[in-house]
XYZ file of C-alpha atoms in Angstrom:
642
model
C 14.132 -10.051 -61.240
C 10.698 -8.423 -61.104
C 11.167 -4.617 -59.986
C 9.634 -4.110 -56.528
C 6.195 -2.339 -56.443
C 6.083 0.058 -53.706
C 5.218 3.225 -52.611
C 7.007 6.352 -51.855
C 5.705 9.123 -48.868
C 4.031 11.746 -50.076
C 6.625 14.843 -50.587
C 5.422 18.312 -49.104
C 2.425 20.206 -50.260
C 3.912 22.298 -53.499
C 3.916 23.308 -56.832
C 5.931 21.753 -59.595
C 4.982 23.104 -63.325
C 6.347 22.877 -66.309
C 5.456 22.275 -70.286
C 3.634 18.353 -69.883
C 5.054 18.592 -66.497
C 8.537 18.671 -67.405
C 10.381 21.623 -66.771
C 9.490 22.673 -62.808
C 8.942 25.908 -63.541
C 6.190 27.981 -61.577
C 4.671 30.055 -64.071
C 1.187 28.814 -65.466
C 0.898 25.760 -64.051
C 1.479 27.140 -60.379
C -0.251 25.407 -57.925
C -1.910 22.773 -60.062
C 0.800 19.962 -58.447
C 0.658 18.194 -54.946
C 3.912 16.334 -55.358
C 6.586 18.592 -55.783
C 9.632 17.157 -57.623
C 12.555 17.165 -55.449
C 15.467 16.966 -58.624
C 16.945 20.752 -58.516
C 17.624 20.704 -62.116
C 20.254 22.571 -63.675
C 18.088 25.323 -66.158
C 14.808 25.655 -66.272
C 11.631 25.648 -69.198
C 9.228 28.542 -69.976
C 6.030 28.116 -70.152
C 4.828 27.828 -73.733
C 2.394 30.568 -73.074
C 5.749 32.817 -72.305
C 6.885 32.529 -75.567
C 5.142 33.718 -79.075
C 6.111 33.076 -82.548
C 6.615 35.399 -85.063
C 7.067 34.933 -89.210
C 8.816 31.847 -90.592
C 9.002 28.926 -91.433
C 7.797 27.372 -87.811
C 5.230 29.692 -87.520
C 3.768 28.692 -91.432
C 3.839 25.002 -90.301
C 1.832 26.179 -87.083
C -0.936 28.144 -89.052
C -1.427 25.626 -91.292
C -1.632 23.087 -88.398
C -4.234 24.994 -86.578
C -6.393 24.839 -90.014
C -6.262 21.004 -89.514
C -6.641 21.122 -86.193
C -9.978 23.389 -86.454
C -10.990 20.970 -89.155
C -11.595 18.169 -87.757
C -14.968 16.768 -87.554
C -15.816 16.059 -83.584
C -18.617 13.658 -84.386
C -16.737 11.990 -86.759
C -13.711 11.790 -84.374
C -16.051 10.386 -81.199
C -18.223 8.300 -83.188
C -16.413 4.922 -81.898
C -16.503 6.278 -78.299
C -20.027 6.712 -78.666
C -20.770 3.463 -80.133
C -18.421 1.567 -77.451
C -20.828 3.459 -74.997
C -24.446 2.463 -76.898
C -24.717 6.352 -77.437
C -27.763 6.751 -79.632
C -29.239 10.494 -80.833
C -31.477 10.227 -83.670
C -30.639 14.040 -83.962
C -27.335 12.648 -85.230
C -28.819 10.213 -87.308
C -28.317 7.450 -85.422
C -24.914 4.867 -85.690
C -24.558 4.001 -89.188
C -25.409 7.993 -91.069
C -22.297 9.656 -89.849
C -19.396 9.228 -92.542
C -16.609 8.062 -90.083
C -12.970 8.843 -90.044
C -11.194 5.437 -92.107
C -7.613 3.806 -91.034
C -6.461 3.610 -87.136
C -10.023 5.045 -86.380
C -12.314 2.744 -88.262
C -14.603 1.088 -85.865
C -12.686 -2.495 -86.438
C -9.382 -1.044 -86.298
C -7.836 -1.808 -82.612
C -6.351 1.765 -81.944
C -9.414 3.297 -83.004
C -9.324 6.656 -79.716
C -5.673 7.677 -80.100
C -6.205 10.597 -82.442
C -8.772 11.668 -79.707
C -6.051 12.363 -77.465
C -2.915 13.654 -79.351
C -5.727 15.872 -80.774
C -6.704 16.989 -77.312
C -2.790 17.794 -77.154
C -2.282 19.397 -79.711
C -5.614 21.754 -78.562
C -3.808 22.161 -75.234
C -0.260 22.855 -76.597
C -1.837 25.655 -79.707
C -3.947 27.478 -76.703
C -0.989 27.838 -75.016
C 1.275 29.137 -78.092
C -1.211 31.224 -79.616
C -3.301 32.190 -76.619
C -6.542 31.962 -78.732
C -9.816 30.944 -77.278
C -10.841 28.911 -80.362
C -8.611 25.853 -79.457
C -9.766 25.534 -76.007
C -13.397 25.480 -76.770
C -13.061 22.753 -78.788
C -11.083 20.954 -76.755
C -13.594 21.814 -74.064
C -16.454 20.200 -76.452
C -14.523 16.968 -76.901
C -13.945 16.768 -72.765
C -17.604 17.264 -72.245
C -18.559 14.639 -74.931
C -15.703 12.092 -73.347
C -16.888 12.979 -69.712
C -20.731 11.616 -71.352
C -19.082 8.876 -72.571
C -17.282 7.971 -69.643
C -20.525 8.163 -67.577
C -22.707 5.985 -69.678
C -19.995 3.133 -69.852
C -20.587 3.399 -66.137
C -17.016 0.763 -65.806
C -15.378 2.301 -62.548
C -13.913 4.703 -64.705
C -12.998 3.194 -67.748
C -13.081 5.586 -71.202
C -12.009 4.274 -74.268
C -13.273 3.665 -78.209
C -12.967 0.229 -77.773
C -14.578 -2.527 -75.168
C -12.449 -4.024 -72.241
C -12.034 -7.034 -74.217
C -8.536 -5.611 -75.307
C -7.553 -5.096 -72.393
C -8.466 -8.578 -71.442
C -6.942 -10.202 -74.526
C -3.540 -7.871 -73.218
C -3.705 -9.124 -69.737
C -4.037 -13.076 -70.786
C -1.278 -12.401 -73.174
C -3.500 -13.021 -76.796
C -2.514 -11.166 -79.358
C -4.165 -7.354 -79.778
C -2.421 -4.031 -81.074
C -1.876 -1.528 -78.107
C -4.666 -0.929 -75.802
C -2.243 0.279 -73.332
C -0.555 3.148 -75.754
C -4.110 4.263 -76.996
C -5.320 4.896 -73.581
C -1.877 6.567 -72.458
C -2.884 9.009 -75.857
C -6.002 9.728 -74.464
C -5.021 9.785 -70.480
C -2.051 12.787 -71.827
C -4.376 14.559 -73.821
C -6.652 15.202 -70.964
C -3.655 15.909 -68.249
C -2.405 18.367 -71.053
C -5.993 19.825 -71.295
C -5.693 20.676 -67.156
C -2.324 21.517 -67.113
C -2.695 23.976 -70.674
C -6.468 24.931 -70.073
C -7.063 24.579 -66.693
C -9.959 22.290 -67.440
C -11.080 20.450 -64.355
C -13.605 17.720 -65.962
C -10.575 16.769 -68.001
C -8.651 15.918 -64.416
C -11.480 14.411 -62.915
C -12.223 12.050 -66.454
C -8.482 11.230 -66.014
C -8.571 10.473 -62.290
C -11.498 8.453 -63.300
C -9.096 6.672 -65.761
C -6.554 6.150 -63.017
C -9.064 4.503 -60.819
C -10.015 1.873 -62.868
C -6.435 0.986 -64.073
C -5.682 0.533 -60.173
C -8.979 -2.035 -59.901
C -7.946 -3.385 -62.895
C -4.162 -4.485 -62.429
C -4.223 -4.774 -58.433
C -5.058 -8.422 -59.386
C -2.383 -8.827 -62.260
C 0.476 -11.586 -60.855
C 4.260 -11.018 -61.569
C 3.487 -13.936 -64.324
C 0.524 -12.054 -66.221
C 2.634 -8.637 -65.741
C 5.583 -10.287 -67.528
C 3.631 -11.123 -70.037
C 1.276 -7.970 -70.640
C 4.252 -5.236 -70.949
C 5.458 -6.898 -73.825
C 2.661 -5.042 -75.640
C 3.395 -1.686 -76.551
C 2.216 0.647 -73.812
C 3.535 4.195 -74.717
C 4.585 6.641 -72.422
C 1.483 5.501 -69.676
C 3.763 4.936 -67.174
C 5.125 8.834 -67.775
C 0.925 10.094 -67.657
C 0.451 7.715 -64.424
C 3.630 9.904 -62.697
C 2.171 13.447 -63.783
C -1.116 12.056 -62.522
C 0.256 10.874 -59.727
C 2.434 14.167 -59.109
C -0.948 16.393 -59.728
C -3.297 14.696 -57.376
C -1.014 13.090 -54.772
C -2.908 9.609 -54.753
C 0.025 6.780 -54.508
C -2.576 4.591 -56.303
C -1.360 6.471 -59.584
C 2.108 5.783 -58.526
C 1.870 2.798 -58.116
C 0.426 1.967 -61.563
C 3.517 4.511 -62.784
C 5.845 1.849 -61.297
C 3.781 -0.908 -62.513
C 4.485 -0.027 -66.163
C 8.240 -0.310 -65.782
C 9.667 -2.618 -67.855
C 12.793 -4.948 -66.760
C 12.925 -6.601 -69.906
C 13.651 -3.571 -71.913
C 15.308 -1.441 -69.080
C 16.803 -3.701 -67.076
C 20.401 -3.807 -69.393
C 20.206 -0.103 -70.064
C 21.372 0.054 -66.336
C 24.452 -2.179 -67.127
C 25.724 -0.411 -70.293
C 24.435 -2.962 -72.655
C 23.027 -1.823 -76.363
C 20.165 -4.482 -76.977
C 18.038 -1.950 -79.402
C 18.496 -4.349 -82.261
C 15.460 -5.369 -83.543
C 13.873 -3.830 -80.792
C 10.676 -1.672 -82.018
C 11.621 2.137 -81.662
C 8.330 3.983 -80.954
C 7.720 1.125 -78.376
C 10.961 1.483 -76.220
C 11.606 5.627 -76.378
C 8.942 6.143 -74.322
C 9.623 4.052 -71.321
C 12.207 6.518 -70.873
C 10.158 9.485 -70.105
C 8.423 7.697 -67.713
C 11.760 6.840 -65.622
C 12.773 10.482 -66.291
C 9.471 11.467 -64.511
C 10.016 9.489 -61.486
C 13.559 10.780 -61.063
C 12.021 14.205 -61.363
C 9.688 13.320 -58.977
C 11.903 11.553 -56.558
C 15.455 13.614 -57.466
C 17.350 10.029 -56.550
C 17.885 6.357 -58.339
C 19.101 5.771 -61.621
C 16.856 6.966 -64.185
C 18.773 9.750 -65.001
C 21.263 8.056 -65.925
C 19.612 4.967 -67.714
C 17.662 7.579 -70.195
C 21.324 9.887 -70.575
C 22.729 6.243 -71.672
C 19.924 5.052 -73.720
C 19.167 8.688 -75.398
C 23.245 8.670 -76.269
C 23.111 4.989 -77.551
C 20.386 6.281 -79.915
C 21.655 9.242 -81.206
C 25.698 8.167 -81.490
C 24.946 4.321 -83.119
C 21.311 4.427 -84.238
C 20.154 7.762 -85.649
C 20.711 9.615 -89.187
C 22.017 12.634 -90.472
C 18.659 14.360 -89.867
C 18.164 13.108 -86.083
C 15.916 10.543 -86.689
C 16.125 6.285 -86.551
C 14.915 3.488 -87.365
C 13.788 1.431 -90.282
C 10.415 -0.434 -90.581
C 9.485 1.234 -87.257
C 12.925 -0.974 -85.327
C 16.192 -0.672 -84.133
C 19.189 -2.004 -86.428
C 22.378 -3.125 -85.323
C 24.394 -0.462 -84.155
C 26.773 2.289 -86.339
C 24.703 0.027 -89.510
C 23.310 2.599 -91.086
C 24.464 2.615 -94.859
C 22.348 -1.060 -94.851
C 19.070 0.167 -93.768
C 18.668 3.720 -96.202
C 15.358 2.412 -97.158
C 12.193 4.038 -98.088
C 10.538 3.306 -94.140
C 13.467 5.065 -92.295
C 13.150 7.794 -89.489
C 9.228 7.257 -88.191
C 8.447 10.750 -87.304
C 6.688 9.080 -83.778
C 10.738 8.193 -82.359
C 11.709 11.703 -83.159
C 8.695 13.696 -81.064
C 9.578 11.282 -78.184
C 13.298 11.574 -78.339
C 12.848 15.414 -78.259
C 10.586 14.777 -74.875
C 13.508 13.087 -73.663
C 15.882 15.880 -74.761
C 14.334 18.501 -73.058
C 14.165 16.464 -69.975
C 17.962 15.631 -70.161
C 18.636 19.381 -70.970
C 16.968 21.000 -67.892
C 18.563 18.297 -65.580
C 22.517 19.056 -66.941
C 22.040 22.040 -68.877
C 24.635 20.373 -71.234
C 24.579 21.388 -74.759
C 24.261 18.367 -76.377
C 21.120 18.401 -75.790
C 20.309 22.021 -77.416
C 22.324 20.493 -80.422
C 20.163 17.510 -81.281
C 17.014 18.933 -80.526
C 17.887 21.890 -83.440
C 19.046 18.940 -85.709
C 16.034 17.094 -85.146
C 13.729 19.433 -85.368
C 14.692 21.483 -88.727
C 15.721 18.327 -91.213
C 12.866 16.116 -89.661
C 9.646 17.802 -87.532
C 9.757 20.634 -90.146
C 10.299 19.166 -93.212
C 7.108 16.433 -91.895
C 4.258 18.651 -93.047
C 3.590 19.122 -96.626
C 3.057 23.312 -96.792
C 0.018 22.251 -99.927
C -1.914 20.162 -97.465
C -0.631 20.536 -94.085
C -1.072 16.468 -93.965
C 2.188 14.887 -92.775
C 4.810 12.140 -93.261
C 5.054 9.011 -91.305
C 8.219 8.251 -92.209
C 11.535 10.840 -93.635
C 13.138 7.933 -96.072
C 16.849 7.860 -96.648
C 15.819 5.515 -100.012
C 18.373 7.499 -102.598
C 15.058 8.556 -105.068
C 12.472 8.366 -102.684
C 10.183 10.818 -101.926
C 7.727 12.195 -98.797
C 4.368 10.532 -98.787
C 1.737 12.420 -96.739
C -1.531 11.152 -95.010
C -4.888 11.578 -96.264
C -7.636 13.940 -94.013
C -10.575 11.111 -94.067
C -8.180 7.589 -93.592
C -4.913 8.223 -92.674
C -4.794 8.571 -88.627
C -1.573 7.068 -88.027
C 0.269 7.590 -84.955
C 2.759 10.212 -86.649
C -0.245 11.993 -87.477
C -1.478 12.442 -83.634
C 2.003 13.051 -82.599
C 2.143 15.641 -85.613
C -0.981 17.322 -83.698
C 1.759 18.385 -81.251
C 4.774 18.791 -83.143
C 3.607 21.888 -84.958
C 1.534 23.184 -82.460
C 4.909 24.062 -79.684
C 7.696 25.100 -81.793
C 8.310 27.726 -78.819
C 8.902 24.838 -76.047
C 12.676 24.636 -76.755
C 13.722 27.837 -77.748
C 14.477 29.731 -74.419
C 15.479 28.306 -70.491
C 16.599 30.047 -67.687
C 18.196 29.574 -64.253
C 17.611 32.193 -61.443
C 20.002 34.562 -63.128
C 20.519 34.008 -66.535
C 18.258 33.646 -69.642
C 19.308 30.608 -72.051
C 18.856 31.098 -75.750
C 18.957 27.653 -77.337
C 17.202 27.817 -81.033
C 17.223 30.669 -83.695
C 13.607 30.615 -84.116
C 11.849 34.161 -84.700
C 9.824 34.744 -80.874
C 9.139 36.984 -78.387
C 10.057 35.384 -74.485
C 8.410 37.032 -71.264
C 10.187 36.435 -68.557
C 7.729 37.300 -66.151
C 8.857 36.859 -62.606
C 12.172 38.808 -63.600
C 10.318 41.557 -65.544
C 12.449 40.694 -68.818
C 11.054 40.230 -72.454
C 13.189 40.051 -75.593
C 12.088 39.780 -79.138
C 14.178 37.641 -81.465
C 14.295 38.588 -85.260
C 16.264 35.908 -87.548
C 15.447 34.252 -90.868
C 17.772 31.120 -89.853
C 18.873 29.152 -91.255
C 18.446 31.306 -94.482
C 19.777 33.791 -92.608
C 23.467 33.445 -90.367
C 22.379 36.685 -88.287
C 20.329 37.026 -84.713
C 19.268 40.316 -83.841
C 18.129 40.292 -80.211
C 16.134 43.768 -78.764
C 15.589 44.352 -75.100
C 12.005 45.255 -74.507
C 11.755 45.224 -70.942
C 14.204 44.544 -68.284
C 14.818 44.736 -64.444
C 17.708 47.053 -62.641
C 19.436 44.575 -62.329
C 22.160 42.024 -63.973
C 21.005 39.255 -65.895
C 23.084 36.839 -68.581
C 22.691 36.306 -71.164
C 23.733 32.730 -72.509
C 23.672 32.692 -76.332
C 23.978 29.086 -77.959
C 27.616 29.245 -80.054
C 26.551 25.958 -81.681
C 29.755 23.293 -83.231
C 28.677 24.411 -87.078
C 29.507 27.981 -86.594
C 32.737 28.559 -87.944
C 33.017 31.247 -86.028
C 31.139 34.335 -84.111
C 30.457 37.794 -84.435
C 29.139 39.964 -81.460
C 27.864 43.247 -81.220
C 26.341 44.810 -78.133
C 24.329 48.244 -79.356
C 26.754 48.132 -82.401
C 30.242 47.856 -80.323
C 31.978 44.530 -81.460
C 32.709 42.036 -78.327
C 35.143 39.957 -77.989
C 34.127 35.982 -78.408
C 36.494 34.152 -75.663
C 33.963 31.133 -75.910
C 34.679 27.827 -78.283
C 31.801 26.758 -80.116
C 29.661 24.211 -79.041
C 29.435 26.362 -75.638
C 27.153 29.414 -74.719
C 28.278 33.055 -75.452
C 28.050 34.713 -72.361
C 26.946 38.517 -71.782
C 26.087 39.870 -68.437
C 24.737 43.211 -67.888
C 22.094 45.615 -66.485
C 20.281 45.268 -69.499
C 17.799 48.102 -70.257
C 15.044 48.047 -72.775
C 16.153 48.829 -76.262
C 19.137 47.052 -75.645
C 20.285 45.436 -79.178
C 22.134 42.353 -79.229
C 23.190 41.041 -83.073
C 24.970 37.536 -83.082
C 26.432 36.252 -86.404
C 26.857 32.288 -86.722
C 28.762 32.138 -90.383
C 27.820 28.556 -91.634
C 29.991 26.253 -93.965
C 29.202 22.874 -96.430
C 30.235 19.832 -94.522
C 29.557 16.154 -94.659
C 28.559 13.678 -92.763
C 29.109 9.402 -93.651
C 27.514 7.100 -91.871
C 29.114 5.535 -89.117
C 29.927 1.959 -91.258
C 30.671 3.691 -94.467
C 32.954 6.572 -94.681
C 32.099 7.073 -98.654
C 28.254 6.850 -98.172
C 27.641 10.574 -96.707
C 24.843 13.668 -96.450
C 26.146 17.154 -97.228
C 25.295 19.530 -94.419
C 25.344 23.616 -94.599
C 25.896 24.431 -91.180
C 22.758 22.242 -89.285
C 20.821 21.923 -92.367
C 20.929 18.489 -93.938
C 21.138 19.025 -98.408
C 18.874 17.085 -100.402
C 19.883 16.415 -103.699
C 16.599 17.173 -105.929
C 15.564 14.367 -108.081
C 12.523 15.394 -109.892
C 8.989 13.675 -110.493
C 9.558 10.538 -112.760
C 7.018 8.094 -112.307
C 6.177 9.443 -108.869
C 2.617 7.607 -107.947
C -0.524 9.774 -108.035
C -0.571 12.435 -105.105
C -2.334 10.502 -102.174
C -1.340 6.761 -102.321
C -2.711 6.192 -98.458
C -5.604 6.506 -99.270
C -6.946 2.817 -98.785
C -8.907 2.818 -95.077
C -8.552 -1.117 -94.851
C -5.063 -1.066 -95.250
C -3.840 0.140 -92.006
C -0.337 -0.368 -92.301
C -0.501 0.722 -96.086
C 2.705 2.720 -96.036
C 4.322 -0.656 -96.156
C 2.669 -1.281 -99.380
C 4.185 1.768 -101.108
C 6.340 1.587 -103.392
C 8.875 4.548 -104.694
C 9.678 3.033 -108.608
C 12.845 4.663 -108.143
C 14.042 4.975 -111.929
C 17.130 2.485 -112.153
C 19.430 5.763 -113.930
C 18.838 8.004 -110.849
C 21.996 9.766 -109.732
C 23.362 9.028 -106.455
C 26.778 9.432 -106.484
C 28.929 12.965 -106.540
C 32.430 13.940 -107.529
C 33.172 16.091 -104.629
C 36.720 17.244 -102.576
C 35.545 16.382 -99.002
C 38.596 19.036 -98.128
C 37.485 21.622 -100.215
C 33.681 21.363 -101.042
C 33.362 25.147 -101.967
C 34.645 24.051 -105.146
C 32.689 20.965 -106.144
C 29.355 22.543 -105.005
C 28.824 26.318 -105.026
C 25.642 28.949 -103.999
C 23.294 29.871 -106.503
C 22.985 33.348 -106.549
C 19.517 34.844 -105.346
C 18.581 31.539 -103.494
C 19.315 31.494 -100.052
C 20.357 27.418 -98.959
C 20.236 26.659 -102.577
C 23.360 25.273 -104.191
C 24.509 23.411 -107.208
C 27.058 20.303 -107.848
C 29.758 21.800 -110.495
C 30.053 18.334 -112.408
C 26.638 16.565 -111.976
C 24.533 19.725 -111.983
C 22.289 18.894 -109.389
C 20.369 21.414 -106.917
C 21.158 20.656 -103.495
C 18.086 22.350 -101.179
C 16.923 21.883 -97.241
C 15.260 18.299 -96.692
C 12.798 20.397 -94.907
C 12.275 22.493 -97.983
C 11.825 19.589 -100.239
C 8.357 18.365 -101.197
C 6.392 16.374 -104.118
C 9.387 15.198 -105.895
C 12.220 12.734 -105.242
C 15.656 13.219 -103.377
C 18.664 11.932 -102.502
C 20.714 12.640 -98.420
C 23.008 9.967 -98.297
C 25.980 9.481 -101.994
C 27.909 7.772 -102.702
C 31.247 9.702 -102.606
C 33.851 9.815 -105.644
């Protein structure tokens, strides 16, 4: 049964904001919504531009993401727009004398545009974070160049690196790659460019967008619609609801409920697991974009499909580290000890299952949420980036011996590299919520939060997970009381609590928040201690195939260099699923199992002195480091347990 199309009133004239229009706060993006959302959720997000990073390791992988960010060639990166649009300046040289970017952006490759807008993203997202000027006036140079683009196709609307044909070849059902998801890249980059930058070309390129998308699929029967969403789309339907939520114009919503897909959503509403063999990247984001109507609306059960599907994934599908998948797909579920190959946990799933987390978060407040998201994000999102390069991983392989391959800065424009644009540029997006009372400390992460409309700020010093110690100062605060809920997350074996250096008593279990309510006055000194402890985890099928975890932190085993390939095997721009071609030579007398007491690990695996998170096996003699800390050499996560 095909989903009625239809159209909702228009809500009252307000505001909703919110980081990518997700958290209904009103802070910066205050009066920038028609359609207010009518869900009253539970906590709710900062702004990004409320909260600053200070030293460590999420603010190294941000600095040396705003290098590659500021590096990368605008001509180079619009050259296909320009020649989809017969764009000729013989100041430029003309077509043919630029050196153009290689892989998913060569001018034959069918996603050629999608770096455009993750890049415009992550422009949008680093403004905010950092507050520099630098990263909108580039951004404002690529919306300019677009907006030329756009005008000289002169197609109702229409903006893309590639002809219409795609689109076509989508709508008749032929085969093509994803014309849908590359303009749902470009349509969020520019929404995140007004929402971030307050650029208004970028809305009215968008709106543009959205016009000719209506023209286009008013047309479309229930037969050809069938048919067409079994492309991959992305998250378009989520971009058509923020649209639609920014102007007010029901044509956008109506395309938003266009995109929804019974097929693929359709069982989630009766409890049924079908993700086997189902492609990850495609089906994660069809979620956000039933989470933004149910925002929008604040009735009907998308709330409750994404809570289902989002713990499906992460109880039967996902890894130690937070991430799924193998080859890009689904497996059956709880089979994980089958699929630890070398193409495991595409870093794509994990950015979009972290959008969903943060959705599900402010709507229940339940800490579940604040758990995966810290799992996910320090064994996979910040192990991604290699700190020589700042070039990052497509996948995190679970392949006992394999090793991190990286992209390349002239070819290698996968989709993990666009969504990598963003990852590194809002570490701060997760770190702090509040309700109307209370602040909400989710994430040890080193950051300042301003709390504006209360008055409050608070500066958070911590060199977790090295570290087991949060000190918290008070820098500013109102006359009046405020809590203060402290994440006491399930690793902590226990909790220490000083208020201005007088203990407190911890009535709270773990996996709950630490509460402390006060009339908090600036200076105020807060110090939390979260003592940590080895662990393991097997995968769900195989009780003696496990990771070792210290606290959150998933242990790789390191495995040296032997007959590693040459740094940068992606290198090969006519190969553009080339990571499929690369292989690890994992030497056939690699160790992979361990001799360990799963009751009393201390004693089969103990600290090395000096080096914090570094440990050793007492009978094998191998170093046990952070995933995220492990680069340029071989590893093992998952053993085999004697």
């Amino acid at each position: 049964m095909i989903r009625q199309l239809f159209i909702l009133p228009l809500f009252s004239l307000a505001a909703i904001t919110g980081i990518q229009a997700q958290s209904h706060y009103p802070g910066q993006h205050a009066g920038k919504f028609a359609v207010p959302d009518q869900l009253q959720p539970a906590v709710y997000s900062f702004d990004l531009s409320d909260v600053r990073l200070l030293d460590g390791h999420c603010k190294q992988n941000m600095e040396r993401e705003q290098q590659w960010l500021l590096a990368i060639d605008i001509k180079k990166l619009l050259h296909s727009f320009r020649v989809n649009a017969g764009i000729f300046d013989a100041n430029e040289g003309g077509y043919f004398d630029i050196k153009k970017y290689g892989g998913w952006e060569s001018l034959d490759c069918e996603l050629r545009g999608h770096t455009t807008g993750h890049l415009l993203s992550g422009l949008a997202l680093m403004y905010a974070q950092t507050g520099e000027p630098v990263y909108k006036a580039k951004a404002d140079s690529i919306v300019m160049a677009l907006s030329e683009v756009q005008t000289v196709l002169d197609q109702d609307g229409y903006l893309s690196a590639f002809p219409q044909e795609l689109i076509n070849r989508n709508l008749a059902g032929k085969k093509v790659w994803a014309p849908w998801y590359t303009l749902h890249k470009i349509m969020a980059g520019l929404i995140d460019q007004y929402l971030y930058c307050d650029n208004q070309q970028a809305l009215a390129i968008v709106s543009k967008m959205g016009d000719w998308a209506y023209k286009k699929l008013q047309p479309v029967t229930p037969a050809q619609r069938t048919i067409m969403l079994r492309n991959e789309f992305g998250g378009i339907n989520e971009s058509f609801y923020n649209l639609y939520a920014i102007t007010g114009k029901p044509a956008y919503q109506w395309l938003a409920a266009f995109f929804y897909h019974n097929e693929m959503l359709d069982p989630l509403k009766e409890g049924k697991d079908i993700l086997d063999k189902k492609h990850a990247n495609t089906y994660i984001p069809k979620l956000l974009g039933m989470t933004r109507e149910y925002e929008i609306d604040g009735k009907g059960d998308g709330d409750s499909i994404a809570a289902f599907f989002w713990n499906t994934v992460i109880t039967h599908h996902s890894f130690v580290t937070g991430s799924n998948s193998d080859k890009e797909k689904f497996f059956t579920p709880d089979d994980l000890s089958d699929h630890l190959t070398g193409y495991t946990g595409e870093t794509c799933n994990v950015y979009n299952m972290l959008k969903l987390t943060r959705h599900l978060f402010t709507h229940t407040g339940d800490i579940r949420y604040a758990d995966f998201y810290e799992k996910a994000l320090f064994n996979h999102i910040l192990g991604q980036q290699d700190p020589a390069t700042g070039m990052v991983a497509y996948f995190l392989p679970m392949l006992p011996g394999a090793h991190k391959v990286y992209s390349t800065k002239e070819n290698s424009f996968w989709c993990c590299v666009g969504t990598g644009f963003e990852n590194h540029a809002k570490y701060g997006e997760a770190i702090y919520y509040h309700s109307n009372d209370a602040l909400y400390v989710n994430l040890f992460i080193a950051s300042t939060i301003n709390w504006k409309e209360k008055g409050f700020s608070m500066k958070q010093e911590t060199n977790f997970p090295e570290s087991d110690t949060m000190l918290f100062t008070i820098q500013q605060a109102p006359a009046t009381n405020l809590a203060l809920h402290i994440r006491y997350p399930s690793w902590a074996t226990s909790a220490l609590v000083t208020v201005n250096g007088k203990k407190l008593p911890v009535k709270q279990a773990a996996d709950t928040y630490i509460t402390i309510q006060r009339e908090w006055k600036a200076n105020d000194k807060v110090t939390v201690v979260f003592p940590m402890a080895l662990t393991t985890q097997a995968t769900n099928d195989n009780p003696n195939k496990a990771a070792i975890l210290y606290g959150p932190i998933v242990l790789a085993g390191e495995m040296g260099t032997a007959q590693m390939d040459a740094p940068a095997p992606y290198s090969n721009p006519a190969l553009y699923n080339d990571y499929y071609t690369y292989n690890y030579h994992v030497p056939a007398n690699l160790v992979t199992a361990l001799s360990v007491n799963k009751n009393n690990l201390a004693a089969s695996i103990q600290p090395v002195n000096g080096q914090p998170l570094s440990f050793k096996t007492v009978k094998e003699d191998i170093t046990l480091r952070p995933l995220y800390d492990v680069h340029r050499e071989r590893y093992v996560v998952y053993w085999n347990i004697k």
